[in-house]
PDB file of C-alpha atoms and ligand atoms in Angstrom:
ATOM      1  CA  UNK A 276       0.000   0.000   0.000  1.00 75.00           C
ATOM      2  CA  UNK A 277       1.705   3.532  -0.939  1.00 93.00           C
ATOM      3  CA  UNK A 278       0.424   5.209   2.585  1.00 98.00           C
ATOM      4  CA  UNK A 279       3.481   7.835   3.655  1.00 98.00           C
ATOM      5  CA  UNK A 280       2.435   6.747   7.785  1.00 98.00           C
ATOM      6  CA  UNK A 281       2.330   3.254   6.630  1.00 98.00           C
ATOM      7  CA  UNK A 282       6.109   3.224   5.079  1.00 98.00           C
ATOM      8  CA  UNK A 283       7.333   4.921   8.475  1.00 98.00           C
ATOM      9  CA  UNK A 284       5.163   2.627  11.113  1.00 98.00           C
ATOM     10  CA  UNK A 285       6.969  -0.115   9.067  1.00 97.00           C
ATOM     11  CA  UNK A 286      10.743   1.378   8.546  1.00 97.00           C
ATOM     12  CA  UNK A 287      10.588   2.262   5.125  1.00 97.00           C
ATOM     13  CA  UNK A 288      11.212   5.747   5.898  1.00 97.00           C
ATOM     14  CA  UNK A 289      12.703   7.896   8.695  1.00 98.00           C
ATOM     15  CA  UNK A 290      10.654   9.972  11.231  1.00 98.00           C
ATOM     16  CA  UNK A 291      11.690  12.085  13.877  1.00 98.00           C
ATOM     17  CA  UNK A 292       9.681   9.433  16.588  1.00 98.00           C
ATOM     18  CA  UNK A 293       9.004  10.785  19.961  1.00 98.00           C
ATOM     19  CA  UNK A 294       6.692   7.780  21.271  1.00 98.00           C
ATOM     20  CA  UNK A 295       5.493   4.406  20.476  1.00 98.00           C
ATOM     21  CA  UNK A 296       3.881   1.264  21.595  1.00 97.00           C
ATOM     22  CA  UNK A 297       2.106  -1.666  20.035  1.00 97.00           C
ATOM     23  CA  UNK A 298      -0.550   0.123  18.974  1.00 97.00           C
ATOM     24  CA  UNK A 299       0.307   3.859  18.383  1.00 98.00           C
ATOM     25  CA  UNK A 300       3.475   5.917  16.862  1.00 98.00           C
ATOM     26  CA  UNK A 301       3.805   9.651  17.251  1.00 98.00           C
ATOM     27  CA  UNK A 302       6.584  11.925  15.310  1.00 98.00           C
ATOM     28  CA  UNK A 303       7.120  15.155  14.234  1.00 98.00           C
ATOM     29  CA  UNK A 304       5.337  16.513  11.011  1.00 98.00           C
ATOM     30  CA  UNK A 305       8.102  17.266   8.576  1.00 98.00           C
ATOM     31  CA  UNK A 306       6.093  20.915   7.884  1.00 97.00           C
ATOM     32  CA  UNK A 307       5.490  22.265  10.760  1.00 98.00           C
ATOM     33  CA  UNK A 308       2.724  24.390  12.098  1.00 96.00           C
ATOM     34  CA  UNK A 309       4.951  25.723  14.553  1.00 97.00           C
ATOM     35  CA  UNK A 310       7.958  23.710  15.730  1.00 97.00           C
ATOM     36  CA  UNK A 311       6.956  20.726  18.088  1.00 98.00           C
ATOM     37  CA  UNK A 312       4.259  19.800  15.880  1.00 98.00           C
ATOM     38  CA  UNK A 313       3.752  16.331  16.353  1.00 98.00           C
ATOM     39  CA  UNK A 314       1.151  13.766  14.464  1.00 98.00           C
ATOM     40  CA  UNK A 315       0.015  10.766  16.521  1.00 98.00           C
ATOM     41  CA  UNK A 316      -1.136   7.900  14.437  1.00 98.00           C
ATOM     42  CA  UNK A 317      -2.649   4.545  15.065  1.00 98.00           C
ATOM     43  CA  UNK A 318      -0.025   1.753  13.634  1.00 98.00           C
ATOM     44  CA  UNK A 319      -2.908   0.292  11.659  1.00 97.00           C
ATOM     45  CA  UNK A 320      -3.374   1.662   8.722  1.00 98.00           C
ATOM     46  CA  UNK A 321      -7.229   3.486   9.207  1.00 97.00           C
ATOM     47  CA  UNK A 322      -8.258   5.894   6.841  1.00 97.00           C
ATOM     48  CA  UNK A 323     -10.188   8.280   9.216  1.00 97.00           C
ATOM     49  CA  UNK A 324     -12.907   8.899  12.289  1.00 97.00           C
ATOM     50  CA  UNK A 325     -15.902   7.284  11.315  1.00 97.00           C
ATOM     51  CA  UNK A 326     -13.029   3.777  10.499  1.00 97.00           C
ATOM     52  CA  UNK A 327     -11.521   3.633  13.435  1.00 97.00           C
ATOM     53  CA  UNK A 328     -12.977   0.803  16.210  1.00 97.00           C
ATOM     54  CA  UNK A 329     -13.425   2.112  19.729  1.00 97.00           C
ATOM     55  CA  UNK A 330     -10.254   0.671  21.443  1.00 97.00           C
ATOM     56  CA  UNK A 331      -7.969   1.649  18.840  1.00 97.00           C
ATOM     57  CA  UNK A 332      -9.513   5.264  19.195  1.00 98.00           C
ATOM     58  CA  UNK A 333      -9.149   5.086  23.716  1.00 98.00           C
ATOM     59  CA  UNK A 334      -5.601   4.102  22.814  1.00 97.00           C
ATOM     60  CA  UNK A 335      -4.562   6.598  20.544  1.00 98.00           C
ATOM     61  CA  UNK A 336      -6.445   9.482  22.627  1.00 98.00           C
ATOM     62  CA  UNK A 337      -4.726   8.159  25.874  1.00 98.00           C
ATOM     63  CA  UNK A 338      -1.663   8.043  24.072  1.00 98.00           C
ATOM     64  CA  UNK A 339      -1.996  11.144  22.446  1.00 98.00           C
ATOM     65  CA  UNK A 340      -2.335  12.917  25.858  1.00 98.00           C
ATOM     66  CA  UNK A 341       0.247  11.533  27.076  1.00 98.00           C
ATOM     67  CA  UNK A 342       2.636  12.950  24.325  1.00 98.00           C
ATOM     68  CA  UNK A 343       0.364  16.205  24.759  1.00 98.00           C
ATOM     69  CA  UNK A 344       1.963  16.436  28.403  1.00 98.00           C
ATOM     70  CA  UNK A 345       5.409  15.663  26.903  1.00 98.00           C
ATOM     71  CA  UNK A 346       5.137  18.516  24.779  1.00 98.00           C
ATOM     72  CA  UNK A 347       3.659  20.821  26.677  1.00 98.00           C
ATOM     73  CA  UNK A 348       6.499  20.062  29.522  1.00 98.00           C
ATOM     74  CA  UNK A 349       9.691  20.014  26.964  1.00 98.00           C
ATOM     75  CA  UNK A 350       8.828  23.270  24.867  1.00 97.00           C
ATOM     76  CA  UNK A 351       7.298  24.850  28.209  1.00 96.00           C
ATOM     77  CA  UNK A 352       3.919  25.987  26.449  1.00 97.00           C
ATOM     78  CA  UNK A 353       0.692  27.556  27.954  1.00 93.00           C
ATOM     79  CA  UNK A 354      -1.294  25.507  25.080  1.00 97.00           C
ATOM     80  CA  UNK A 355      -1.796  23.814  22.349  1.00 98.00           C
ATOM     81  CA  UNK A 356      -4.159  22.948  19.460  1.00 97.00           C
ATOM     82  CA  UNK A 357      -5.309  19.340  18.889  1.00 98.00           C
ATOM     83  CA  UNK A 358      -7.141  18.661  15.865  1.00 97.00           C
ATOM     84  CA  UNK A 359      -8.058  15.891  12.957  1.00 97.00           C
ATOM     85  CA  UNK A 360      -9.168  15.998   9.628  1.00 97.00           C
ATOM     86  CA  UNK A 361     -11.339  14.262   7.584  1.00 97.00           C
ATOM     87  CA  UNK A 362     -11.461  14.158   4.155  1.00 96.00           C
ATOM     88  CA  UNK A 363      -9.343  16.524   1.295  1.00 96.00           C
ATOM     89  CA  UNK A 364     -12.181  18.908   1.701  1.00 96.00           C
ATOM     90  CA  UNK A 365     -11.425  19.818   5.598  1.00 96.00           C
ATOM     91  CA  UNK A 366      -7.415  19.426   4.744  1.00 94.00           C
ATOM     92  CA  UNK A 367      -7.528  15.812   4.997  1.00 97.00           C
ATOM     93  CA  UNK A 368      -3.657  15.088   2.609  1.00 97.00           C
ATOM     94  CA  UNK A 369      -2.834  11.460   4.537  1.00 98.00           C
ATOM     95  CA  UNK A 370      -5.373   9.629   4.096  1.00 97.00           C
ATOM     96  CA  UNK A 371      -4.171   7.819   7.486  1.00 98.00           C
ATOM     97  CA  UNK A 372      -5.981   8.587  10.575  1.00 98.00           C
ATOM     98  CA  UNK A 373      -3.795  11.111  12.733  1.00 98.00           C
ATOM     99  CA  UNK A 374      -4.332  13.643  15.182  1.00 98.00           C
ATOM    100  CA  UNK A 375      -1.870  16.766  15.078  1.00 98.00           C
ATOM    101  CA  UNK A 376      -0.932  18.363  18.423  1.00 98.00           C
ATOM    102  CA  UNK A 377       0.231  21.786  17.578  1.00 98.00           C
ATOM    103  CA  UNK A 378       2.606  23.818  20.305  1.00 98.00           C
ATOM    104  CA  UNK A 379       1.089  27.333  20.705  1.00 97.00           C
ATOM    105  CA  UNK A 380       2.796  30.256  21.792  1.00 95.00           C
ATOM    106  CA  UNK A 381       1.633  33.566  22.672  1.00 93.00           C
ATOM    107  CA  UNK A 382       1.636  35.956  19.325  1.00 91.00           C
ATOM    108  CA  UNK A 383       2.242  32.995  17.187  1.00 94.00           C
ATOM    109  CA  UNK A 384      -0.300  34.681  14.877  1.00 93.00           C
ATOM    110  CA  UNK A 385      -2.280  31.509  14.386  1.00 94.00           C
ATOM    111  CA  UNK A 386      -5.481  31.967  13.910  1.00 90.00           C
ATOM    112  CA  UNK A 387      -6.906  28.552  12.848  1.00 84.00           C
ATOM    113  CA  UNK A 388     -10.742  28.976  13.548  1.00 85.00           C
ATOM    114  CA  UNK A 389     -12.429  32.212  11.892  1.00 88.00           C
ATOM    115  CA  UNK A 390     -15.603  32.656  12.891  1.00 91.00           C
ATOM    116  CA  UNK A 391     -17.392  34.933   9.971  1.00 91.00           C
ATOM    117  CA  UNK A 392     -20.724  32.523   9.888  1.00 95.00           C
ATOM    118  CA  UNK A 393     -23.852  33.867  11.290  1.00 96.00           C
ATOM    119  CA  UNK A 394     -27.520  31.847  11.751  1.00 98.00           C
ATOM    120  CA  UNK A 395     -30.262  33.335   9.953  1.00 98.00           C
ATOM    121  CA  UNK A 396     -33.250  33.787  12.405  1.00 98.00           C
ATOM    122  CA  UNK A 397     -34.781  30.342  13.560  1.00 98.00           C
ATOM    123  CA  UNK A 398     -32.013  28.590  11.419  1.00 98.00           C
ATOM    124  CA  UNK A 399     -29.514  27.547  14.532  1.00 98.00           C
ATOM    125  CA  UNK A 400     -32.497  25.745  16.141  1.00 98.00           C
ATOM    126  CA  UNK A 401     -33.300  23.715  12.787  1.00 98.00           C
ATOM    127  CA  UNK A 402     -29.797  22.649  12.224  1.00 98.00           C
ATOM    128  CA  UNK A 403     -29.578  21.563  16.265  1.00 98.00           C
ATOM    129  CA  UNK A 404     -32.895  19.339  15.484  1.00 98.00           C
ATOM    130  CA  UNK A 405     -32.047  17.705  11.973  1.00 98.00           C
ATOM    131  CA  UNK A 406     -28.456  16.853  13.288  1.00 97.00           C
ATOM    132  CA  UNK A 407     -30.228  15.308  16.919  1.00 98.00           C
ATOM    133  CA  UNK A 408     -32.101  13.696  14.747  1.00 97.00           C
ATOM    134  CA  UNK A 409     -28.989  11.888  12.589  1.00 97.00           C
ATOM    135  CA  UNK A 410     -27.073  10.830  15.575  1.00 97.00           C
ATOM    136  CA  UNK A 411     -27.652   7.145  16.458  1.00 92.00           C
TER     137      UNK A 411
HETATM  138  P1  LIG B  99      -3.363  16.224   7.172  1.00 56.88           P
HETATM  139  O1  LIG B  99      -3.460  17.478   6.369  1.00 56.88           O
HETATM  140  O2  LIG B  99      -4.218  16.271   8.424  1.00 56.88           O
HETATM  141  O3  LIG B  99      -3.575  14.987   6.352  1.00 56.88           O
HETATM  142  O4  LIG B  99      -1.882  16.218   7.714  1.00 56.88           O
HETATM  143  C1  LIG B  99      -0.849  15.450   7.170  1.00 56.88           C
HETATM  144  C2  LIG B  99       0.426  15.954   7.768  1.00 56.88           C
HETATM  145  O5  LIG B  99       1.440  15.010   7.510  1.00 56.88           O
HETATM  146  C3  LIG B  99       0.911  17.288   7.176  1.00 56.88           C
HETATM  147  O6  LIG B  99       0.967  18.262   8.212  1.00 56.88           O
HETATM  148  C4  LIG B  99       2.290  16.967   6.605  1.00 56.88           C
HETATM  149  O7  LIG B  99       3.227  17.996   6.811  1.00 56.88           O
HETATM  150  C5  LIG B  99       2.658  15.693   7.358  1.00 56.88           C
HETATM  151  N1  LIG B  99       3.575  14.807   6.678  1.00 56.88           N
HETATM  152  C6  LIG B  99       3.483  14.356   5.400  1.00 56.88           C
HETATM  153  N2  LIG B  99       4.502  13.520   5.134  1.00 56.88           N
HETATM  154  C7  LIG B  99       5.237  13.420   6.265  1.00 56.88           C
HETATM  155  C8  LIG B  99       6.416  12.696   6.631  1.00 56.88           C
HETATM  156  N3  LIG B  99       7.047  11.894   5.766  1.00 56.88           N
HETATM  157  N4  LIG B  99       6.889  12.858   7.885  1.00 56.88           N
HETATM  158  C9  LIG B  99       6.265  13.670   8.770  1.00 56.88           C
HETATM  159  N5  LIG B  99       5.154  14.360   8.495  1.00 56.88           N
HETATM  160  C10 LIG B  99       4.647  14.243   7.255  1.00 56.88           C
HETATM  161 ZN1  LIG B 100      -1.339   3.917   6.235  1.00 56.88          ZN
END
């Protein structure tokens, strides 16, 4: 299979790894967000959220905040952002499940959520009721 997380969970190419056990591998992303920015990625090869079976997904959270506390500790940051995509059309490129922890720093100038959406009137509770509706 030609997956880029794949070829480095199995050796075929070099990552800067910074924690692993049976199940999980976190290193850092090549282009970083800011420096520190670290993927953590399940060792089997899932392509995203709605894939992934509910103890794969405890172990990579648990791990994940585990190398969250790393982080946070080594670079000495106040926060962090920890996010996941799904799909090219939210910025989705591996299609290999992965959560990115992402150092922040105080006038970083990140500004990853822009919030230029309003409701129209009565339009906020609709949404609420059609997507209570869809969950199962
Ligand atoms: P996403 O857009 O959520 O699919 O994120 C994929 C991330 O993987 C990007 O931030 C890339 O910079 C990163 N990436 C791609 N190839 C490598 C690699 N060989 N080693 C480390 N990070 C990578
Ligand atoms: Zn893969």
């Amino acid at each position: 299979m030609d997956c880029i997380f794949c070829k480095i969970i199995n050796g075929e190419i070099p990552a800067d790894k910074v924690f692993e056990n049976d199940k999980v591998i976190a290193f850092l992303d090549l282009r970083p967000v800011n420096l520190g920015h670290t993927l953590v990625v399940p060792k089997k090869h899932i392509e995203n959220l709605f894939e992934v079976d509910e103890e794969t997904l405890k172990e990579i959270i648990i791990s994940a905040q585990k190398v969250a506390k790393g982080i946070v500790g080594a670079l000495d940051l106040k926060g962090f952002n920890f996010a996941q995509n799904n799909g090219a059309v939210a910025g989705q490129i591996v299609p290999h499940l992965h959560w990115h922890i992402i150092p922040r720093r105080e006038d970083d100038g990140l500004h990853p959520w822009t919030r230029t959406e309003q409701y129209a009137e009565g339009e906020k509770e609709k949404i609420a009721e059609k997507i209570r509706g869809a969950i199962l």
